[in-house]
PDB file of C-alpha atoms in Angstrom:
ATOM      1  CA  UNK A   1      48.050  83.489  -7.687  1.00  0.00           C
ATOM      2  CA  UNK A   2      49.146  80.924  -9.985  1.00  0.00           C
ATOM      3  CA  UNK A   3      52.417  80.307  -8.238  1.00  0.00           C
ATOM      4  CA  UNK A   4      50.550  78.816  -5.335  1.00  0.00           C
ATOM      5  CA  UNK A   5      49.370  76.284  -6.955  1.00  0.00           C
ATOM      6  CA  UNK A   6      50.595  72.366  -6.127  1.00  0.00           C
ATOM      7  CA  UNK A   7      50.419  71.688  -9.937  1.00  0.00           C
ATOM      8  CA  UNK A   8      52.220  75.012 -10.962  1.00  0.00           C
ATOM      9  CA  UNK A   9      54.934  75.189  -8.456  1.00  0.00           C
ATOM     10  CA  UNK A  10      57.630  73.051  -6.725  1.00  0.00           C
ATOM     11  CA  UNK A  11      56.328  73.350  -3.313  1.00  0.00           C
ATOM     12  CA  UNK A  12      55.989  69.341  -3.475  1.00  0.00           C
ATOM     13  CA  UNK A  13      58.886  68.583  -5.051  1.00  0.00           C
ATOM     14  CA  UNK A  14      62.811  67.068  -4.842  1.00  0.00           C
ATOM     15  CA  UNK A  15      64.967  69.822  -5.482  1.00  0.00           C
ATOM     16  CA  UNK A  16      66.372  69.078  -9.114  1.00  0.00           C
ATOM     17  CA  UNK A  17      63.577  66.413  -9.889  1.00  0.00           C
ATOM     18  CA  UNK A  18      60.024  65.733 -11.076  1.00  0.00           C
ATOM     19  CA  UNK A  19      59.111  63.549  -8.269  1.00  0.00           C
ATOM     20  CA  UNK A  20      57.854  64.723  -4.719  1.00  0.00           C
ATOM     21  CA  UNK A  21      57.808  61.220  -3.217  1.00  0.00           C
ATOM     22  CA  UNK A  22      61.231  60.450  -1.559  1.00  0.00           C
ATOM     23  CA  UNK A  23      63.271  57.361  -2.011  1.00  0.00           C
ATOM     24  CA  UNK A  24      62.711  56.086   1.549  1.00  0.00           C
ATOM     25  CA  UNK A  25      58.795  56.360   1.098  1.00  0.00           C
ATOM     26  CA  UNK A  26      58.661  54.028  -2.052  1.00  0.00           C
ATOM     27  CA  UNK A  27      61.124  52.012  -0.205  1.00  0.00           C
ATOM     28  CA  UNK A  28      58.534  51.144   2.713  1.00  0.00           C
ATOM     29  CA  UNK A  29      56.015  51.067   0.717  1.00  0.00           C
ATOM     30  CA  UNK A  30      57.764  47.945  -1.505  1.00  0.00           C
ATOM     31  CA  UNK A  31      58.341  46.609   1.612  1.00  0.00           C
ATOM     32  CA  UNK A  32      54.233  46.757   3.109  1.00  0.00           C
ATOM     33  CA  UNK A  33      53.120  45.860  -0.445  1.00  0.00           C
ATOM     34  CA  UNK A  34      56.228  42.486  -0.070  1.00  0.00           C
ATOM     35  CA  UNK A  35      54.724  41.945   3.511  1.00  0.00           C
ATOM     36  CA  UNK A  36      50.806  41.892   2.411  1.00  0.00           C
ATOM     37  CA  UNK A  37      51.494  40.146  -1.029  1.00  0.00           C
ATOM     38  CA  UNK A  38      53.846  37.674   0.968  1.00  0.00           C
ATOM     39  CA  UNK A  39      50.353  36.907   3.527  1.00  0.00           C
ATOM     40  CA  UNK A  40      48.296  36.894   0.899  1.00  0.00           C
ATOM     41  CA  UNK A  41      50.203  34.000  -0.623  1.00  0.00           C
ATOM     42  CA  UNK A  42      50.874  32.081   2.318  1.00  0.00           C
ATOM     43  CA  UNK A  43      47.051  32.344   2.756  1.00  0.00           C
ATOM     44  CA  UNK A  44      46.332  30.981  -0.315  1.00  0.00           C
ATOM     45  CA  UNK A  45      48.474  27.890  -0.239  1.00  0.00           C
ATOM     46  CA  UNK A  46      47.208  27.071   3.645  1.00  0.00           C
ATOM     47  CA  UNK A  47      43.555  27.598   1.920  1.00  0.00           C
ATOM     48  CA  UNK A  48      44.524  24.468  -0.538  1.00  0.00           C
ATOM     49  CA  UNK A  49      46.724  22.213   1.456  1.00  0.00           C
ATOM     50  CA  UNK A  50      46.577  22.856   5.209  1.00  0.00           C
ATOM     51  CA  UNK A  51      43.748  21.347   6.238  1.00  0.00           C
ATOM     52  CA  UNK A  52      45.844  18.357   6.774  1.00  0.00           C
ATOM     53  CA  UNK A  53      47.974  18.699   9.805  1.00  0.00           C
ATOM     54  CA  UNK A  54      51.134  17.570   8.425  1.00  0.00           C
ATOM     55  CA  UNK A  55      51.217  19.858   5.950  1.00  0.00           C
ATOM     56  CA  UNK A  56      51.357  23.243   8.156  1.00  0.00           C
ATOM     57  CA  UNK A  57      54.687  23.665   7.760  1.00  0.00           C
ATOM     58  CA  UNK A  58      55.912  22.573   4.177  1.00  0.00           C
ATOM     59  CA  UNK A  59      52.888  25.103   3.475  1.00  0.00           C
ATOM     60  CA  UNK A  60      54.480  27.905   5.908  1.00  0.00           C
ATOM     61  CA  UNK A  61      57.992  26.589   3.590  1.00  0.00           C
ATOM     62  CA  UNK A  62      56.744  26.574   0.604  1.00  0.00           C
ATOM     63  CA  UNK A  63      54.885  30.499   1.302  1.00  0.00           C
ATOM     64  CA  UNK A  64      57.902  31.630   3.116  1.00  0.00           C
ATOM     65  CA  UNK A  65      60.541  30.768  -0.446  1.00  0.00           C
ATOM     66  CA  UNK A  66      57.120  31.862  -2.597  1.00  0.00           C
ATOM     67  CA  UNK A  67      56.849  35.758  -0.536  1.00  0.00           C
ATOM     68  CA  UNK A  68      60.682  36.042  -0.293  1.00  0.00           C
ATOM     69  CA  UNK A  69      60.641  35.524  -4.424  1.00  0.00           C
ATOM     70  CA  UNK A  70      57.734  37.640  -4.837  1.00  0.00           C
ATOM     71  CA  UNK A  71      59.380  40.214  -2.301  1.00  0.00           C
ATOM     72  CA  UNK A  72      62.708  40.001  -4.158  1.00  0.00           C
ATOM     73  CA  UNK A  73      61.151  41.030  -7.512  1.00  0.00           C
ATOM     74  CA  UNK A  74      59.916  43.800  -6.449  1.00  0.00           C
ATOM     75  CA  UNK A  75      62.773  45.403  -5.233  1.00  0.00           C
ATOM     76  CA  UNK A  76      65.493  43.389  -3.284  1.00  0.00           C
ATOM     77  CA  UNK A  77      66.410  41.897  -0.307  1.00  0.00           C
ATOM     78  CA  UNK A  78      64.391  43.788   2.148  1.00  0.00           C
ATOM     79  CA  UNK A  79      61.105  43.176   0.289  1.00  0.00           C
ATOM     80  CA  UNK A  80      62.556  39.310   0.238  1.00  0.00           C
ATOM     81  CA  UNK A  81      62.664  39.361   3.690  1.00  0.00           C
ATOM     82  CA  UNK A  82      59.481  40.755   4.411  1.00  0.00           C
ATOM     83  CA  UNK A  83      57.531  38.634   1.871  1.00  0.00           C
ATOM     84  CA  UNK A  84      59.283  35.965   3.429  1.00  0.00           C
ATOM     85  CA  UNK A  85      57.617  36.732   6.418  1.00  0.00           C
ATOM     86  CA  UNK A  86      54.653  37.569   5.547  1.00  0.00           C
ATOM     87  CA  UNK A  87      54.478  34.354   3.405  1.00  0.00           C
ATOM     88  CA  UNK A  88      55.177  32.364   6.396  1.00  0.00           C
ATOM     89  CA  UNK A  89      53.092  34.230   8.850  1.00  0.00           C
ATOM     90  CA  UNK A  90      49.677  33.980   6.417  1.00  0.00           C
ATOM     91  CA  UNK A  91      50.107  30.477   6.224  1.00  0.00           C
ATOM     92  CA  UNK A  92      50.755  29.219  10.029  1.00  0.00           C
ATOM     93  CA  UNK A  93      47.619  31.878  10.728  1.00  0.00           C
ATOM     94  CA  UNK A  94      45.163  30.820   8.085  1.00  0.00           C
ATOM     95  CA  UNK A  95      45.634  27.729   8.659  1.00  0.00           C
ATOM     96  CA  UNK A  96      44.763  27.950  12.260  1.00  0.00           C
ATOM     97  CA  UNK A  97      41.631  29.782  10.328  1.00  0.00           C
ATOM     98  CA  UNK A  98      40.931  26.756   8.423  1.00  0.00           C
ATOM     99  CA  UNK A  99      41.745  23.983  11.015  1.00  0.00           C
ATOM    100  CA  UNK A 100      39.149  26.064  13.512  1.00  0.00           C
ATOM    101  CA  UNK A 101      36.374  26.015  10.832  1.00  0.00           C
ATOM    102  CA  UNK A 102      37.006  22.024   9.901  1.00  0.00           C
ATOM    103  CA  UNK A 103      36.814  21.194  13.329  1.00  0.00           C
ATOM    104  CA  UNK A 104      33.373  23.066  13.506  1.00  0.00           C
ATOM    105  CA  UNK A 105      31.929  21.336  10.755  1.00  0.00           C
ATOM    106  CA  UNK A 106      32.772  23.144   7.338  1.00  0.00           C
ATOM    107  CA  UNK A 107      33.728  20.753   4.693  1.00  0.00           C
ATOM    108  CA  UNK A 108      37.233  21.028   3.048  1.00  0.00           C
ATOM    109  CA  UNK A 109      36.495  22.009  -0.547  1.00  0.00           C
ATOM    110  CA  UNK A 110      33.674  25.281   0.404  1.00  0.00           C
ATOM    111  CA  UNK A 111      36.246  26.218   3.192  1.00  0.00           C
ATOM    112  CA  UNK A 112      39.192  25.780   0.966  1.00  0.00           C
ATOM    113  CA  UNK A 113      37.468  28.166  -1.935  1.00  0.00           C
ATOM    114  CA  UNK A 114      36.138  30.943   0.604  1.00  0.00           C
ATOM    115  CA  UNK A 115      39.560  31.092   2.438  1.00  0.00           C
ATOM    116  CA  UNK A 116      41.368  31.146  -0.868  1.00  0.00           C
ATOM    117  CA  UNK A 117      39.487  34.233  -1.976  1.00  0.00           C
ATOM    118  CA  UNK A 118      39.788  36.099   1.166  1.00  0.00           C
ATOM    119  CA  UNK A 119      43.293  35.595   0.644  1.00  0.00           C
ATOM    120  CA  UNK A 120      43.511  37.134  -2.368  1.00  0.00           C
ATOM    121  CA  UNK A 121      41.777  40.188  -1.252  1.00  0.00           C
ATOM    122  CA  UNK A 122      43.887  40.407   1.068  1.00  0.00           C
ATOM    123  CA  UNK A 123      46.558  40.225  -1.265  1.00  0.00           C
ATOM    124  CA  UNK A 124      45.133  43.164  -3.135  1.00  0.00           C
ATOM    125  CA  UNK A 125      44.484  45.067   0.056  1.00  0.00           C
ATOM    126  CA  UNK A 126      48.527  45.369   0.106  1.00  0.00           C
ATOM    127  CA  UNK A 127      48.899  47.550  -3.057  1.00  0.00           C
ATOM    128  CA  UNK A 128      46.805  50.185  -0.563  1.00  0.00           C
ATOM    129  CA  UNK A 129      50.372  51.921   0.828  1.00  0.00           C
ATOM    130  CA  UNK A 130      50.679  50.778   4.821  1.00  0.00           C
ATOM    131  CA  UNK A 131      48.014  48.559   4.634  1.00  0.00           C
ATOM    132  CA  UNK A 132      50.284  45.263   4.515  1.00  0.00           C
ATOM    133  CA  UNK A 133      51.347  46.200   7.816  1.00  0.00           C
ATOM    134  CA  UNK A 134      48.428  46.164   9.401  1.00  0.00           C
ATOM    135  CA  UNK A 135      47.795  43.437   8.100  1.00  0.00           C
ATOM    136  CA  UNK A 136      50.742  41.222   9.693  1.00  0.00           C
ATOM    137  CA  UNK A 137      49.599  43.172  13.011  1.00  0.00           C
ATOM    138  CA  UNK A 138      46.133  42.280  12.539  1.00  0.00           C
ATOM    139  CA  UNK A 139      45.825  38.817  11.165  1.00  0.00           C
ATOM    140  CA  UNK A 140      47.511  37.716  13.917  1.00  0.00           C
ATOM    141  CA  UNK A 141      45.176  39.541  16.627  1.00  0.00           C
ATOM    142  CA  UNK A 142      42.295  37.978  14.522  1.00  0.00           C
ATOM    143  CA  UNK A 143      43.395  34.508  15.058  1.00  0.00           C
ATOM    144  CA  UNK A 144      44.174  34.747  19.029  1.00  0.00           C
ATOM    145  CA  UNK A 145      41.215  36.202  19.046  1.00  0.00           C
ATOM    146  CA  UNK A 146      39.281  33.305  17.718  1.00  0.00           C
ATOM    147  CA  UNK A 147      41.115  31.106  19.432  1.00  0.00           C
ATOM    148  CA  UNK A 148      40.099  32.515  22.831  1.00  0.00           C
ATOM    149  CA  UNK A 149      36.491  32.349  21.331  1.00  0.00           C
ATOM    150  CA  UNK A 150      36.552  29.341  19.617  1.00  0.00           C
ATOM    151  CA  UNK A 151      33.149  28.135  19.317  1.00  0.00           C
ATOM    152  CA  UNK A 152      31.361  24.880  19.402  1.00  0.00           C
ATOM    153  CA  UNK A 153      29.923  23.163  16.219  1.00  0.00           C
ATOM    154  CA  UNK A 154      26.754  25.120  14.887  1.00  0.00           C
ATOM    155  CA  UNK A 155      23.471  23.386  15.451  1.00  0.00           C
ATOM    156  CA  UNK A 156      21.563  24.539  12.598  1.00  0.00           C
ATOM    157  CA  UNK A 157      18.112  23.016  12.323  1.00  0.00           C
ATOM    158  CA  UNK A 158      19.502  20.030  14.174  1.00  0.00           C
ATOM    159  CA  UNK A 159      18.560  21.952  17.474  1.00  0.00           C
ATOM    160  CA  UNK A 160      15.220  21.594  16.123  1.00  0.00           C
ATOM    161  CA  UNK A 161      14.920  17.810  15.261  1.00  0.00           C
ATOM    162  CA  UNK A 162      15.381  17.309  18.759  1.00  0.00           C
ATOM    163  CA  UNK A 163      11.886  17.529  20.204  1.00  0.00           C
TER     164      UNK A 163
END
């Protein structure tokens, strides 16, 4: 009875090793964890510099090189490319994110800090396995989404005032 145990056997395993996750698998998974990490960053530097117009796309430069360099530490040229990516693709996005909520009256420095966090849980969502790809599918759909929704500057109180 034993023997059909997961922890007793090699029913999970590589024949002739220890490990029961294949090559290929930690090989996508570098490359989701490049491609969120990448977003994350790209998020974070449009959170501190993009709400000036100019700057969209040093920032989408600057988090494309930054996501390639994280993506090529942790494992290599795909991972490069795909941080690359990703760095690129968070920051043209999140900008549009932050240009959207300027234009609707948030002020730069409390929409600079909330983006900034949300971009580093995104960045931490990655090290969940497939999760960085849903997240360059998503992100995406988020912001075409607002963009076809794009509301009008909240009232607040102000609606009040008024009679």
């Amino acid at each position: 009875m034993t023997d059909l145990s997961p922890a007793n056997g090699t029913l999970n395993r590589v024949p002739g090793g220890g490990v029961y996750t294949l090559r290929e698998m930690w090989e996508w998974y570098r490359i989701g964890l490049s491609l969120g990490l990448g977003i994350g960053l790209g998020g974070l530097l449009s959170a501190l510099a993009a709400p000036r117009r100019g700057l969209v796309l040093v920032v989408a430069a600057v988090a494309a090189a930054g996501g390639a360099g994280v993506g090529y530490a942790i494992g290599g040229w795909h991972e490069a490319v795909a941080g690359g990516v990703g760095g690129a693709l968070g920051a043209v996005v999140v900008s549009a994110f932050v240009a959207g909520a300027l234009r609707r009256g948030g002020t730069r420095g409390g929409t600079a800090v909330l983006v900034a966090l949300a971009a580093l849980v995104l960045a931490a969502f990655a090290l969940v396995p497939a999760v960085g790809y849903l997240e360059a599918v998503m992100l995406p759909a988020l912001a075409a989404r607002a963009r076809r929704h794009g509301g009008e500057r909240y009232a607040g109180l102000r609606s009040l005032a008024r009679d």
